[in-house]
Structures are given as structure tokens and as C-alpha cells.
XYZ file of C-alpha atoms in Angstrom:
609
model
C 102.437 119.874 177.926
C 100.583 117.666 175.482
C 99.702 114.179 177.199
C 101.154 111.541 175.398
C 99.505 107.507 174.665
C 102.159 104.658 175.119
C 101.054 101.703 173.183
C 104.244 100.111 173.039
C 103.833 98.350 176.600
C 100.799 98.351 178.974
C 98.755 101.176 177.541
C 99.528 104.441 179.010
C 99.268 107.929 179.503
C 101.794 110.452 180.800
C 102.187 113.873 180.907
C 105.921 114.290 181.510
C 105.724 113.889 185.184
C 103.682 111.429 186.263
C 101.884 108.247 184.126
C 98.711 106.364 184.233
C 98.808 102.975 183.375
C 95.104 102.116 182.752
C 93.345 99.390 184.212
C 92.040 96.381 182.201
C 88.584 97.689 180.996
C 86.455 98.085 177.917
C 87.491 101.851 177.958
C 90.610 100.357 177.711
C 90.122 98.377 174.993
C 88.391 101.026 173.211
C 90.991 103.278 173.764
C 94.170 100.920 172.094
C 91.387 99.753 168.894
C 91.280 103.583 168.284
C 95.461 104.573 168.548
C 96.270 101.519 166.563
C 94.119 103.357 163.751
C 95.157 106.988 164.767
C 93.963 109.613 162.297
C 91.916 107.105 160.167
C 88.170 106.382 161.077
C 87.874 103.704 162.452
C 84.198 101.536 161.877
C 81.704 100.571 164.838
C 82.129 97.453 163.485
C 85.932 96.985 164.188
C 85.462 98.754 167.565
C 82.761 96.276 168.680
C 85.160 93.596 167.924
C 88.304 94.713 169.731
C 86.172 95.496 172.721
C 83.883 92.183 173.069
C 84.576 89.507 170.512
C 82.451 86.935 169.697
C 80.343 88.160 172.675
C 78.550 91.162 171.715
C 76.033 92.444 173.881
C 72.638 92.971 171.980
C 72.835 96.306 172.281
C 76.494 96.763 170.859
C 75.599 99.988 169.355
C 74.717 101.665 172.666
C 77.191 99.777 174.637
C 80.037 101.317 172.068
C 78.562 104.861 172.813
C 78.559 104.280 176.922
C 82.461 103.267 176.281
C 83.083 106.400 173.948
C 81.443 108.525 176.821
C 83.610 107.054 179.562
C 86.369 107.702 176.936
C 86.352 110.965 176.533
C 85.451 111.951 180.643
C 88.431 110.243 181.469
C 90.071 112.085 178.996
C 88.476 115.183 180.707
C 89.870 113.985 183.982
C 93.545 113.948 183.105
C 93.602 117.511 180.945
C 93.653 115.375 177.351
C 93.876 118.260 175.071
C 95.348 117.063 172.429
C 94.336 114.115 170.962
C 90.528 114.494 170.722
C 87.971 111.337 169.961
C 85.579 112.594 166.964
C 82.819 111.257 165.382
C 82.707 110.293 162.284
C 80.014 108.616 159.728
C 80.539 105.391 160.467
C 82.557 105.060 163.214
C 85.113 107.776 165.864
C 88.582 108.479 164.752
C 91.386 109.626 167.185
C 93.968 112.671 165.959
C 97.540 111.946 167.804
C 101.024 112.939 166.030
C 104.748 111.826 167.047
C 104.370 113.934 170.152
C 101.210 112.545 171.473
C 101.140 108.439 170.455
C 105.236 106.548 170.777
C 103.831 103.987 168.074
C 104.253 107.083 165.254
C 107.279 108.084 166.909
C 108.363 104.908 166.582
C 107.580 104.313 162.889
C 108.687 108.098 162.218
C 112.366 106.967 163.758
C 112.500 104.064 161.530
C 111.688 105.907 158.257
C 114.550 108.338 159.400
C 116.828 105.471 159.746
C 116.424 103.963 156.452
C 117.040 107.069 155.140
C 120.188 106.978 156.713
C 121.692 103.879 155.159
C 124.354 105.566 153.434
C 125.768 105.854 156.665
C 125.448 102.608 158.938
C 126.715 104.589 162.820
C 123.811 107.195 161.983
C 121.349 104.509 161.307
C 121.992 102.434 163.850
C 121.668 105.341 166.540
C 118.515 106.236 164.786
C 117.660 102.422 165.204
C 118.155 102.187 168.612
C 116.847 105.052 169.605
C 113.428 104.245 168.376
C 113.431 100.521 169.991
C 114.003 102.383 173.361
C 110.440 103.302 172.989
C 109.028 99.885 173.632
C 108.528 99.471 177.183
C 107.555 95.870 177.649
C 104.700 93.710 177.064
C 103.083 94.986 174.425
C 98.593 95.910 175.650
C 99.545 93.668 178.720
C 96.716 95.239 180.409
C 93.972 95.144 177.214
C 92.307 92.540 177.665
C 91.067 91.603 174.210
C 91.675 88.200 172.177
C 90.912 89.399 168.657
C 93.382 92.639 168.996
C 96.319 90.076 170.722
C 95.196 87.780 167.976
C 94.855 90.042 165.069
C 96.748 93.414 165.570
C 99.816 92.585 168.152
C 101.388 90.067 166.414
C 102.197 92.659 163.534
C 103.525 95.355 165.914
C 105.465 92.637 167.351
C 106.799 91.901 163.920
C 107.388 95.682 163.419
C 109.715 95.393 166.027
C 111.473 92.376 165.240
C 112.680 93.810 162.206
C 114.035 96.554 163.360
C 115.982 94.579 165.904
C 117.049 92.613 162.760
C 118.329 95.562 160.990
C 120.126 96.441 164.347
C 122.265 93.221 164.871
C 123.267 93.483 161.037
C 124.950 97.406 161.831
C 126.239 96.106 164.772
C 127.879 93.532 162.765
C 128.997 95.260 159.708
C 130.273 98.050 161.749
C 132.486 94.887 163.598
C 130.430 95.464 166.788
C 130.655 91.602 167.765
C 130.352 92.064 171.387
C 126.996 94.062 171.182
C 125.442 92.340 169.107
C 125.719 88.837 170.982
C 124.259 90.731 174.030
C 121.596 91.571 171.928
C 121.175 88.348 170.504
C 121.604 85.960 173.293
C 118.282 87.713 174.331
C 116.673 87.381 170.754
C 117.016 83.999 170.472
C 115.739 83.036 174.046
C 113.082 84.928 173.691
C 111.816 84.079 169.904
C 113.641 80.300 169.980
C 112.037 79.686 166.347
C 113.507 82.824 164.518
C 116.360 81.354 162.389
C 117.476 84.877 161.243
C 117.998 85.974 164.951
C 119.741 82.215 164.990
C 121.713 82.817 162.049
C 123.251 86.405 162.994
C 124.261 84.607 167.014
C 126.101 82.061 165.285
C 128.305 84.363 163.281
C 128.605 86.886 166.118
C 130.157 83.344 167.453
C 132.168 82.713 165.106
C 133.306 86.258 164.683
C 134.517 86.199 168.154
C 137.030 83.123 167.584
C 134.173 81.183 169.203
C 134.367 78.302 166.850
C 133.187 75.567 169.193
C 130.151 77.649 170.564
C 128.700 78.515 167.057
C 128.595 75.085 165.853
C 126.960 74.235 169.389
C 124.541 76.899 168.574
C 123.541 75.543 165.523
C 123.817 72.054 166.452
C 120.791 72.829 169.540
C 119.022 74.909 166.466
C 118.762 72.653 164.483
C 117.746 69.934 167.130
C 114.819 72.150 167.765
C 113.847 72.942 164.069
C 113.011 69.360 163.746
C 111.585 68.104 167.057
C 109.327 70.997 167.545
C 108.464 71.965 163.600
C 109.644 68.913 161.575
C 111.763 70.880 159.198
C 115.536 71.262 158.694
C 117.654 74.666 159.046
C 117.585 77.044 156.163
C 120.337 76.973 153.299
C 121.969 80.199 154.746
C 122.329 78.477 157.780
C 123.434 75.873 156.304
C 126.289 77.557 154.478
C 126.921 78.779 157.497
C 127.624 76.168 159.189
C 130.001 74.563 156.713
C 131.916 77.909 156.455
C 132.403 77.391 160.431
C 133.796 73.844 159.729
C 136.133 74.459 157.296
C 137.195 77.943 158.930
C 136.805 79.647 155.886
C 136.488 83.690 156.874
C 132.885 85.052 156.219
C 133.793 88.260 154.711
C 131.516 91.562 155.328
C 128.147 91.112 157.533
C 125.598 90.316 154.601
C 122.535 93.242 154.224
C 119.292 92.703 156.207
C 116.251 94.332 154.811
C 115.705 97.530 156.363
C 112.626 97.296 158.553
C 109.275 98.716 157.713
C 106.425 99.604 158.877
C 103.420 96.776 158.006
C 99.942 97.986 156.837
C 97.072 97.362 159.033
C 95.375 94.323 159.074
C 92.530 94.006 156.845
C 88.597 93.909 158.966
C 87.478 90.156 158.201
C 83.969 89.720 156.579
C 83.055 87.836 159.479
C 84.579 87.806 162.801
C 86.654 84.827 163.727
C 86.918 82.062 165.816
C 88.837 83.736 169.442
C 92.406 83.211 170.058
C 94.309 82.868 173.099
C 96.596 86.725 173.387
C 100.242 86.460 171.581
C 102.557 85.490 173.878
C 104.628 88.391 174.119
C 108.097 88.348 174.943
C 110.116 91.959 176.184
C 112.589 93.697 173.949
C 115.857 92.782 174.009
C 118.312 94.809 175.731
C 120.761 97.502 174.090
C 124.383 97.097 174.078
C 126.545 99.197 176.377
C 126.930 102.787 175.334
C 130.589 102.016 174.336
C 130.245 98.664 173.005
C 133.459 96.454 172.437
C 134.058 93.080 170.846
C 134.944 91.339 173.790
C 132.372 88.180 174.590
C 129.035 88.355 175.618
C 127.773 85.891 177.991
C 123.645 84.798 178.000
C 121.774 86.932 180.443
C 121.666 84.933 184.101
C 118.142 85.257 184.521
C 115.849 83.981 182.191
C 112.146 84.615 181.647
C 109.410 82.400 183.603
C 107.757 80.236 181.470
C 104.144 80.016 181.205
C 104.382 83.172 183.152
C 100.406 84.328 183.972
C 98.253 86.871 186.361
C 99.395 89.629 187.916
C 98.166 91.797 184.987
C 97.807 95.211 187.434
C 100.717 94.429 189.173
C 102.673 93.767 186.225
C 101.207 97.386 184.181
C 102.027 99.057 187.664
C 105.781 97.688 187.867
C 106.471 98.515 184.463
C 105.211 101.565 184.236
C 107.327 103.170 187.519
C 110.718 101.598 187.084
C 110.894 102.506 183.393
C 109.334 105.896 184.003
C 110.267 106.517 187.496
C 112.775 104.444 189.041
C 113.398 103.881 192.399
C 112.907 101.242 195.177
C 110.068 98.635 194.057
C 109.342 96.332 197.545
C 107.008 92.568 196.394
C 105.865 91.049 199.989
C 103.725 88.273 200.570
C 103.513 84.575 201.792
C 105.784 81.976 201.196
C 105.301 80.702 197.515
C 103.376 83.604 196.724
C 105.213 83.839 193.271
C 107.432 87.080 194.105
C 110.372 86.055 192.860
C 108.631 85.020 189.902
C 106.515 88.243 189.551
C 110.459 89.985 190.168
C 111.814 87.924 187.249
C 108.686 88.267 184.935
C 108.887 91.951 185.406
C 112.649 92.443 185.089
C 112.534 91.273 181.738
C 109.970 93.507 180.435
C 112.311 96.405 181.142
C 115.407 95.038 180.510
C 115.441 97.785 177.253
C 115.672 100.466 179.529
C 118.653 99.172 181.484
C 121.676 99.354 179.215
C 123.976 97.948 182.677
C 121.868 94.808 182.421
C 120.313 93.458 185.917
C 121.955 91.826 188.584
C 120.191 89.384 190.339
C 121.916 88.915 194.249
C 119.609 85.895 196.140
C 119.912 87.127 199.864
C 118.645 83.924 201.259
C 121.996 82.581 202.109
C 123.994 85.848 202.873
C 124.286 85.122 206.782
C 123.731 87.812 209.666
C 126.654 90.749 208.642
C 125.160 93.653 207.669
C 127.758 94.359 204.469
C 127.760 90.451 203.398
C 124.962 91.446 200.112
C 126.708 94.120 198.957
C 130.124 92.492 198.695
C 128.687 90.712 195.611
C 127.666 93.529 194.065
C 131.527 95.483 191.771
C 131.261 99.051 193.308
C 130.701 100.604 190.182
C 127.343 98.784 189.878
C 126.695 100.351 193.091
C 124.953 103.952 191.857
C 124.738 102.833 188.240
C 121.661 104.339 187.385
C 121.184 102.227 183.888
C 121.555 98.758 186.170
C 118.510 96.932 187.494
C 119.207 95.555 190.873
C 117.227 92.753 192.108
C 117.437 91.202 195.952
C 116.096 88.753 195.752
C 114.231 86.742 199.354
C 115.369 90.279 201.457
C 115.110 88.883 205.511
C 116.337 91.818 207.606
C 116.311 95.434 206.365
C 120.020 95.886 207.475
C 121.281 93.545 204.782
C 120.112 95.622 202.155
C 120.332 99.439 203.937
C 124.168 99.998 202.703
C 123.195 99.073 199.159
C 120.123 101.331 198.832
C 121.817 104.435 200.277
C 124.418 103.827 197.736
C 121.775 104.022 194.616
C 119.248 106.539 195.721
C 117.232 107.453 192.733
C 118.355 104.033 190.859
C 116.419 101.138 190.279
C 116.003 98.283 192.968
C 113.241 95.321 193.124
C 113.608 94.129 196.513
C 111.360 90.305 197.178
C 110.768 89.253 200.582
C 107.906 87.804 203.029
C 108.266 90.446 205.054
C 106.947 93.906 205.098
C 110.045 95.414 205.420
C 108.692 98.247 207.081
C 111.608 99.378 208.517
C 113.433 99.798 205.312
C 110.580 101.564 203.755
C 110.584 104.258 206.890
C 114.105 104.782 206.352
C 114.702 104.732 202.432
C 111.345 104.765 201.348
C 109.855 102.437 198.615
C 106.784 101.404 197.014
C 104.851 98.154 198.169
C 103.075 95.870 196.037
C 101.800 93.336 198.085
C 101.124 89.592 196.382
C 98.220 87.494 197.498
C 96.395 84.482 196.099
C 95.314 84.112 192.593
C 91.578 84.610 191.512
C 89.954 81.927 190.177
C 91.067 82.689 186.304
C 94.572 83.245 187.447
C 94.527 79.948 188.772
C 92.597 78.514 185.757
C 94.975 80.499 183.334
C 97.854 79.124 184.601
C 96.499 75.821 184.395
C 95.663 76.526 180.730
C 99.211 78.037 180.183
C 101.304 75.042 181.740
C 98.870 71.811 180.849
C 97.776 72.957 177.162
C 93.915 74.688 176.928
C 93.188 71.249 175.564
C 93.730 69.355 178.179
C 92.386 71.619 180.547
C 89.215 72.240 178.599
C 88.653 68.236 178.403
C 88.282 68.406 182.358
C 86.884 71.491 183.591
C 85.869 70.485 186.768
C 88.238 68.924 187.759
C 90.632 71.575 187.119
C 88.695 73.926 188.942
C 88.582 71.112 192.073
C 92.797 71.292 191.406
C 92.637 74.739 191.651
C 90.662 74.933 194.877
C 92.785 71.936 196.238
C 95.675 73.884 195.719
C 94.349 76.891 197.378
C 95.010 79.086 194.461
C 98.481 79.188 195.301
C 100.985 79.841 192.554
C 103.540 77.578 193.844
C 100.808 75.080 194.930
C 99.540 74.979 191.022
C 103.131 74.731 189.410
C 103.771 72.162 191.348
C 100.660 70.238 190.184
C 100.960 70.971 187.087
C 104.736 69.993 186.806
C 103.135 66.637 187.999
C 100.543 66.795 185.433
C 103.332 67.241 182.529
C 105.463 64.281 183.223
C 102.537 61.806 182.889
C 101.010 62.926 179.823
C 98.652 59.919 180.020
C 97.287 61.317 183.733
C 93.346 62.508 184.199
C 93.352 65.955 185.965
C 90.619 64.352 187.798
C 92.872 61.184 188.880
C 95.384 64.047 190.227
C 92.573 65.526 192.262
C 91.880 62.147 193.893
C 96.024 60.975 194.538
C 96.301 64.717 195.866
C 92.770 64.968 198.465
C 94.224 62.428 200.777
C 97.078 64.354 201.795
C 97.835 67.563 199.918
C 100.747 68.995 201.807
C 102.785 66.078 201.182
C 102.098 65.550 198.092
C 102.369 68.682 196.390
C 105.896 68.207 196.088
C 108.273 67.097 193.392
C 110.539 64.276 193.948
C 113.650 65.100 192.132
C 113.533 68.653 193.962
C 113.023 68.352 197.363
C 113.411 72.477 197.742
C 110.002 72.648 194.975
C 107.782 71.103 197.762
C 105.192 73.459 199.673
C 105.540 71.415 203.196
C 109.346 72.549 202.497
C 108.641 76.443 201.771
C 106.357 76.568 204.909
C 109.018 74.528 207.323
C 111.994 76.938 206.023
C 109.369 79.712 206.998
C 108.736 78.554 210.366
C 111.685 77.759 211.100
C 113.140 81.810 210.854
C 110.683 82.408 213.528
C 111.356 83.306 216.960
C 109.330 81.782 219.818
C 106.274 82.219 220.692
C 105.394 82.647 217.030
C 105.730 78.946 215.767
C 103.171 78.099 218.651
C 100.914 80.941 218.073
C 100.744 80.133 214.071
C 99.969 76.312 215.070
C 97.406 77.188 217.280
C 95.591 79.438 214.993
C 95.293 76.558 212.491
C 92.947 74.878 214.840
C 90.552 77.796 214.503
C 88.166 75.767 211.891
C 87.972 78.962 210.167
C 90.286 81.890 207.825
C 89.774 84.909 209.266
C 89.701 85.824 213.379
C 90.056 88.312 215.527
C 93.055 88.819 218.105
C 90.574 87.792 220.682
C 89.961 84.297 218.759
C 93.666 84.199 218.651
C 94.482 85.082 221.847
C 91.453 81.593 222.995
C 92.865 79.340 220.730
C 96.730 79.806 222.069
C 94.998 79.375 225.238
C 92.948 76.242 224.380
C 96.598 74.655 222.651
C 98.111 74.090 226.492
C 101.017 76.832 225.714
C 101.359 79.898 227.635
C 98.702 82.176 227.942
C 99.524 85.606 226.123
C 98.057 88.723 227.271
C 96.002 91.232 224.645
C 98.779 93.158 224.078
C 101.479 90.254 223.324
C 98.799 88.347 221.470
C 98.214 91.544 218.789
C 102.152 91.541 218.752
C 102.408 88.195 217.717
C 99.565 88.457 214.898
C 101.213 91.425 213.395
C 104.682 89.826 213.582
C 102.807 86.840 211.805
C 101.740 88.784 209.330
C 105.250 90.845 208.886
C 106.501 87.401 208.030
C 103.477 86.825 204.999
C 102.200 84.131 207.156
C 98.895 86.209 207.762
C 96.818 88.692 205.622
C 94.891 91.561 205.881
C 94.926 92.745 210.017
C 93.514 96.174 211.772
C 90.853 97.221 211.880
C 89.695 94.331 210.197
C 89.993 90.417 211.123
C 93.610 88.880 210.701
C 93.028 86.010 207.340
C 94.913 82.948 207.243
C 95.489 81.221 203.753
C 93.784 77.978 203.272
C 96.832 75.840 202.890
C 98.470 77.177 205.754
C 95.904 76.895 208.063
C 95.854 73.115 206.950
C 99.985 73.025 207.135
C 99.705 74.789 210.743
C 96.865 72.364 211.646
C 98.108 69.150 210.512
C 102.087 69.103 209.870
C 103.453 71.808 212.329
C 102.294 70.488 215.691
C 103.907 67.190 214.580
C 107.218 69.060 215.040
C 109.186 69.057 217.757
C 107.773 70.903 220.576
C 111.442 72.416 221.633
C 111.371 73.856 218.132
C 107.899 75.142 219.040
């Protein structure tokens, strides 16, 4: 079988069975600058640019041909038959058809559905048929400002058309139901686009939903002038006063069938770089038997300023729209799982017509069955339904649940390893830990404004550090930083250094505070661990041995643990995402926790210790 490029999500390549999501690389970039120009040649020129910007090595020319060499053995590697990479005067061109690249396949189903407009149920099958091939963020893991900059944003707009088109069949074919799930979705995720706007509204008011159509418009047009300084558009307008006066809107009007838009043109010179398009996931289809009762808005929505996590993003992506089945994200408290869980569940929300339901197991109590009650029983085994568990404490909570949807999709969080779960239903583990230094800095970037982070560099690399690089740690700053515009970074570095774990909290939240994640850790622990993960704090140093453990619960006055309890307790520890790493290496404790286990928990009560 013919392997086959996916460009219409992290950049991919399956054969059928099994699919590689490439890693971030210039390979990689090489790779999407030459199937977004299939069968055309493609200049050196343009290649150079998509691969290193304004920062072309001086040897470009014989950097290009190392990446076309590492090309093509990878393509060696994984049997790429197919879809050859030629030379060409000038530049390389890549041969791929409908079969071997989803972006023709996608433009191919489009053409066919235009052709169809005679009759509005074939076209929108057709329609919806080809938006199923877009499988989230679009190059998440090409890593390349001028292609985000210069080439996304017009597949994106590819697609947004289409969608267009869509909601207008669902409409004229009196589809009012589907298209508001459709467009509840739209409109979240593009809040500017006032034909998405337009077509909710009368999907509203098609519905008998009078009152929610004129609040739709009313928040539109709120936002249309505080964000762009302009007012709605005379459509809308119309709109609006036909929903006043109750005056019946007649047939849907006629979108503009969607087509495909030309490449863009090479500049003469290459530009100034761009931060990547923020990309937002397809919205999802309608039930396969859509009705007009009322949609509601989906329950979870998207993280803003969502950033890093690239590989584990591609990775997630790429197996639960490909090859569903039991997704596990462990790590420490504040990690950013259940971020990472919501991020990724709306990338794929396209391929999950039953929608996702989201069940927090936090507060489900000790009974074995008490999770699943939530959950109707025909949700249960429903292969096209996401199912998220969200902050997953004991393996038996979840068990009946699992065994009920072998095969179906489940993204389980928790700060445990859950290794008991995985033994007995099996499960893949992606396993969170701090950010790198340009996560960090990116999310900075991403929540402050790249202005305002760019005017202090240093000291938003001292927040960074301060924070330990921990994603909850950093939004918390940062939510500081945002509601006192007129704040230094650097005056933030100071107010935080005298006493971080208290102050990285947010006052009208007290559950957004990091002192509060850690305690509601803690305090799920079972003695000795509380004593053994205060002791370790006053180690003076991240990483140890179960020997330095075992001298430093010693050295704290408590009882004495022998080699054997001591290793239990570290791995126990670690099960709970309080430690990292472990056999046959040294145990690591985060920075912030060692400095929350060395200077808030031994202030606790000692018969809580």
C-alpha cells in the first residue's frame, strides 16, 4: 500500500496501519515546503526560506542538499515508494496524487461538491466528508515562521469556506440543530468571523430562540467595536431588525461555494518573521442523524494562549484520531495535564461526531461505580465519543468505565502513574514534566504580548527561572502581570523573590494558588510519605539517591526507615508526580517543591505529618 502525507494536522505519514508523526526538524520543514507545492518545482530559493528564515546559514545551498539527503533516507526507511523527491533545474519537486497527500484529496472532494449543487444532501455529504480529513492543528510540529506566516493562513482559509458552505446546506436543507453545533464551535474558535456570526444568529432564530439571537448579536457587536473599532455588517444588521420585528427570514440565503486559493506568490525579498498563525481545530460534525432540536455550546472550551508540548501534542493527535484507545497524561501537580487534555481534545473534536464528555473525578468519593454514574449508558461503548477523566486518583474508579469502551477513545489525567490500570486495561503514557526554557519564554510571549516581553528579557527569563518553569507557576504570574498593565516584569521578579510560594497565587481564586495545589497533594498522602517528602526538601540539592533519602529522614528526628521501606516510599512519591525520574538512576525533585517541602510543609501540623 502506497504511504500516504497528512498535511492537514501535524505532518504525517501512514501506511494504513500504523503513522509517523514527524518530529520538529528541518527535514520536516523541508518535507511540508515541498507537499504544499506537490507536482510543481519548487525553487531553492523558496525551500531555503520555509526551512530557515531570515537566518540562512552561509552555506544554504549545501545545507538544502544535506536536508534533501536526509529526506529521501527517511523516505527509504519507511518503504516511500510512491511519492518520489526529484530534481529539477532550479529547485526538487515532489509527485503525490489524492491517494498519497489528504490536502489533494481534500481539494479533489470540494471540486466534486460544487459540482453537486444541483443537489444540496449530495453536496453537503461530499462537504463533510472532505473536512473529516483535517485532523487538527494544522504543521503543529513544523516549526517554521514564514510557512505559518505565509502559507497556513490560506489553507486555513481553504477550510473555513468550506465550513461556510456547510452551515448554509445545513440550513437550507432546515438542519437547524446541526448547524448550531457546528457553529457554536465556529464562532468560539474564529470570534471575529461575522459570516460564521451571522449564520449562529439565524440558526437562533430559526429555532424560536428569539432572545438568544439578539444576545448573540448584541455580544458581537460589543466585540466588533472594542477589539476592531468598527460596527457589524449591513447583513447583520438586517438581521437583526428582522429578529426584532419577528418578521420570518424566508429560505437560507446562498454562500459562495468554497474554492480552492492559488498559492501564494515567492516575495522579491524575504520578509520581516512572524509569530505561527494561531490555529484553532475544526469544528465538529453534526450527529449522523441530525435533528432541529437545540444545540447547546460545547462544555469545554479551548485553553487560551495554549503553548509547548509540540511532541506531545503531534503524538496525541496522531493516535486517538488514527488509533484510538486509552491515552494516560501523568505528572506533578500543576504540571498542565488537564490543560494538555483540553488543548488536545479540541484538535480532534472532528473526528468525534458523539462530542466529548468531560467527567472531573476529583470529587467522586471512594465507590468504585460513583464516575461512571455520570456518564448515560449509551455513551458508555460509543466509539465516536471522546471521554475525558479528568484528575483519575485510584484505578478502580475508572476500571468499570474502560472495560465498557475497549477499543474507544479515553484521555485519562492524573498525578499518578496509574500503573495498575495500565497492567490491567492497558494504555499509553505520556508523561508531563517541566517546560524548557522557550516553553516557558513562549508562554510568557503568548499571555503578556511579545512586546512586553521583548522590552524585558531578562527579567522574564529571571520570572521564568523563579517560577521553576512550571506551567501553573507561569500562568499564575502572568495572570498577575495582565491585571496591572502598568507593572515592570522586573518589579514582579522582585515582589515575587521574597517569598514565591505564597505569592504565586491569585487572590480572587484561592484554588489558582501553587502552595494550594501542593497542600491538596500532600494531603492524599498516607503516612510516612508527607514526612519523607519534607525531609527530602532539606537535601540542598534535586536529585539523590535512596541512600541520601533514607540520611535525610534520619537527620529530620522521624522514624528511621529501613532500605527497603525507604525505596518504597520514593517510588510511592514518585507514583504520586511528586518525584521524577527514579531506578537506576537518582530520584529528581522539582525546584519548587523542594522549596514548598523545605519551607511551607514542615510548618504543618506534625499529626498531619
Amino acid at each position: 500500500m502506497a504511504v500516504r502525507f497528512q498535511l492537514l494536522g501535524p505532518l504525517s505519514m501512514t501506511d494504513g496501519t500504523d503513522t509517523v508523526v514527524l518530529g520538529p526538524s528541518k527535514p520536516t520543514n523541508l518535507l511540508a515546503a515541498l507537499l504544499l507545492r506537490s507536482n510543481s518545482i519548487v525553487s531553492a530559493g523558496y525551500l531555503q526560506q520555509m526551512i530557515w528564515g531570515d537566518e540562512q546559514p552561509a552555506t544554504a545551498k549545501a545545507a538544502l542538499q544535506t536536508c534533501v539527503l536526509r529526506l529521501r533516507r527517511l523516505f527509504e526507511r519507511q518503504h516511500v515508494l510512491d511519492t518520489p523527491i526529484e530534481a529539477a533545474p532550479g529547485g526538487y519537486r515532489i509527485t503525490a496524487d489524492e491517494r498519497t497527500l489528504d490536502l489533494i484529496e481534500f481539494r479533489a472532494r470540494v471540486r466534486h461538491g460544487t459540482a453537486l449543487a444541483d443537489d444540496p444532501a449530495a453536496e453537503l455529504t461530499t462537504l463533510r466528508h472532505a473536512l473529516t480529513l483535517w485532523q487538527g492543528s494544522l504543521l503543529a510540529n513544523v516549526r517554521s515562521e514564514t510557512m505559518h506566516r505565509d502559507e497556513v493562513p490560506r489553507l486555513v482559509e481553504e477550510r473555513l469556506r468550506t465550513v461556510e458552505r456547510v452551515c448554509d446546506l445545513e440550513l437550507t436543507l432546515g438542519n437547524c440543530g446541526a448547524a448550531l453545533v457546528e457553529l457554536w464551535s465556529a464562532t468560539r474558535a474564529h470570534p471575529s468571523h461575522g459570516r460564521f456570526r451571522e449564520q449562529l444568529i439565524e440558526a437562533l432564530y430559526r429555532t424560536g430562540r428569539q432572545s438568544e439571537a439578539l444576545s448573540e448579536y448584541r455580544g458581537f457587536k460589543e466585540y466588533l467595536r472594542d477589539e476592531l473599532g468598527v460596527d457589524p455588517s449591513p447583513a447583520l444588521q438586517k438581521l437583526e431588525l428582522a429578529i426584532l420585528r419577528g418578521e420570518s427570514l424566508g429560505p437560507a440565503p446562498e454562500s459562495e461555494h468554497p474554492q480552492a486559493l492559488p498559492p501564494a506568490p515567492l516575495p522579491a525579498a524575504l520578509p520581516a518573521p512572524a509569530a505561527p498563525a494561531e490555529l484553532l481545530a475544526p469544528s465538529p460534525p453534526p450527529d449522523p442523524s441530525p435533528s432541529t432540536r437545540a444545540a447547546a455550546p460545547p462544555a469545554w472550551t479551548p485553553v487560551p494562549s495554549f503553548t509547548g508540548r509540540a511532541t506531545e501534542v503531534a503524538a496525541l493527535v496522531a493516535r486517538l484520531t488514527t488509533q484510538p484507545g486509552t491515552e494516560l497524561l501523568c505528572g506533578a501537580p500543576g504540571i498542565g495535564k488537564t490543560a494538555l487534555a483540553r488543548h488536545v481534545a479540541d484538535l480532534v473534536r472532528d473526528h468525534f461526531p458523539g462530542g466529548c464528555r468531560v467527567i472531573d473525578m476529583a470529587d467522586r468519593g471512594e465507590t468504585v461505580g460513583t464516575g461512571a454514574r455520570d456518564v448515560p449508558e449509551q455513551i458508555d461503548a460509543d466509539p465516536r465519543t471522546l471521554l475525558v477523566l479528568d484528575d483519575v486518583e485510584d484505578p478502580g474508579h475508572v476500571r468499570p468505565l474502560l472495560s465498557a469502551r475497549r477499543g474507544a477513545a479515553t484521555l485519562i489525567t492524573s498525578r499518578r502513574g496509574l500503573a495498575a490500570l495500565v497492567a490491567t486495561h492497558g494504555g499509553r503514557v505520556t508523561r508531563l514534566d517541566l517546560f524548557t526554557a522557550a516553553e516557558a519564554h513562549a508562554l510568557l510571549r503568548a499571555a503578556l504580548g511579545t512586546e512586553r516581553v521583548a522590552a524585558e528579557p531578562g527579567a522574564a527569563a529571571e520570572l521564568a527561572l523563579l517560577c521553576g518553569r512550571h506551567p501553573l507557576a507561569l500562568r499564575i504570574a502572568a495572570a498577575r502581570l495582565l491585571t496591572r498593565p502598568a507593572l515592570r516584569i522586573a518589579d514582579a521578579v522582585g515582589w515575587l523573590t521574597d517569598d514565591p510560594l505564597t505569592r504565586l497565587a491569585l487572590p480572587d481564586d484561592p484554588r489558582l494558588s501553587v502552595a494550594r495545589v501542593l497542600d491538596g497533594a500532600l494531603e492524599r498522602l498516607a503516612p510516612p510519605l508527607p514526612a519523607v517528602f519534607a525531609a527530602l526538601g532539606r537535601l540542598g540539592r534535586d536529585r539523590f539517591h535512596p541512600a541520601d533519602a533514607a540520611t535525610a529522614v534520619g537527620a529530620a528526628g522521624t522514624s528511621p526507615l529501613t532500605p527497603s521501606e525507604t525505596e518504597t516510599a520514593l517510588e510511592r512519591l514518585a507514583d504520586a508526580g511528586l518525584l521524577e525520574d527514579g531506578p537506576p538512576g537518582p530520584y529528581r525533585m522539582h525546584p519548587l517543591l523542594r522549596g514548598y517541602a523545605r519551607t511551607r510543609y514542615p510548618d504543618r501540623d506534625p499529626q498531619k505529618v
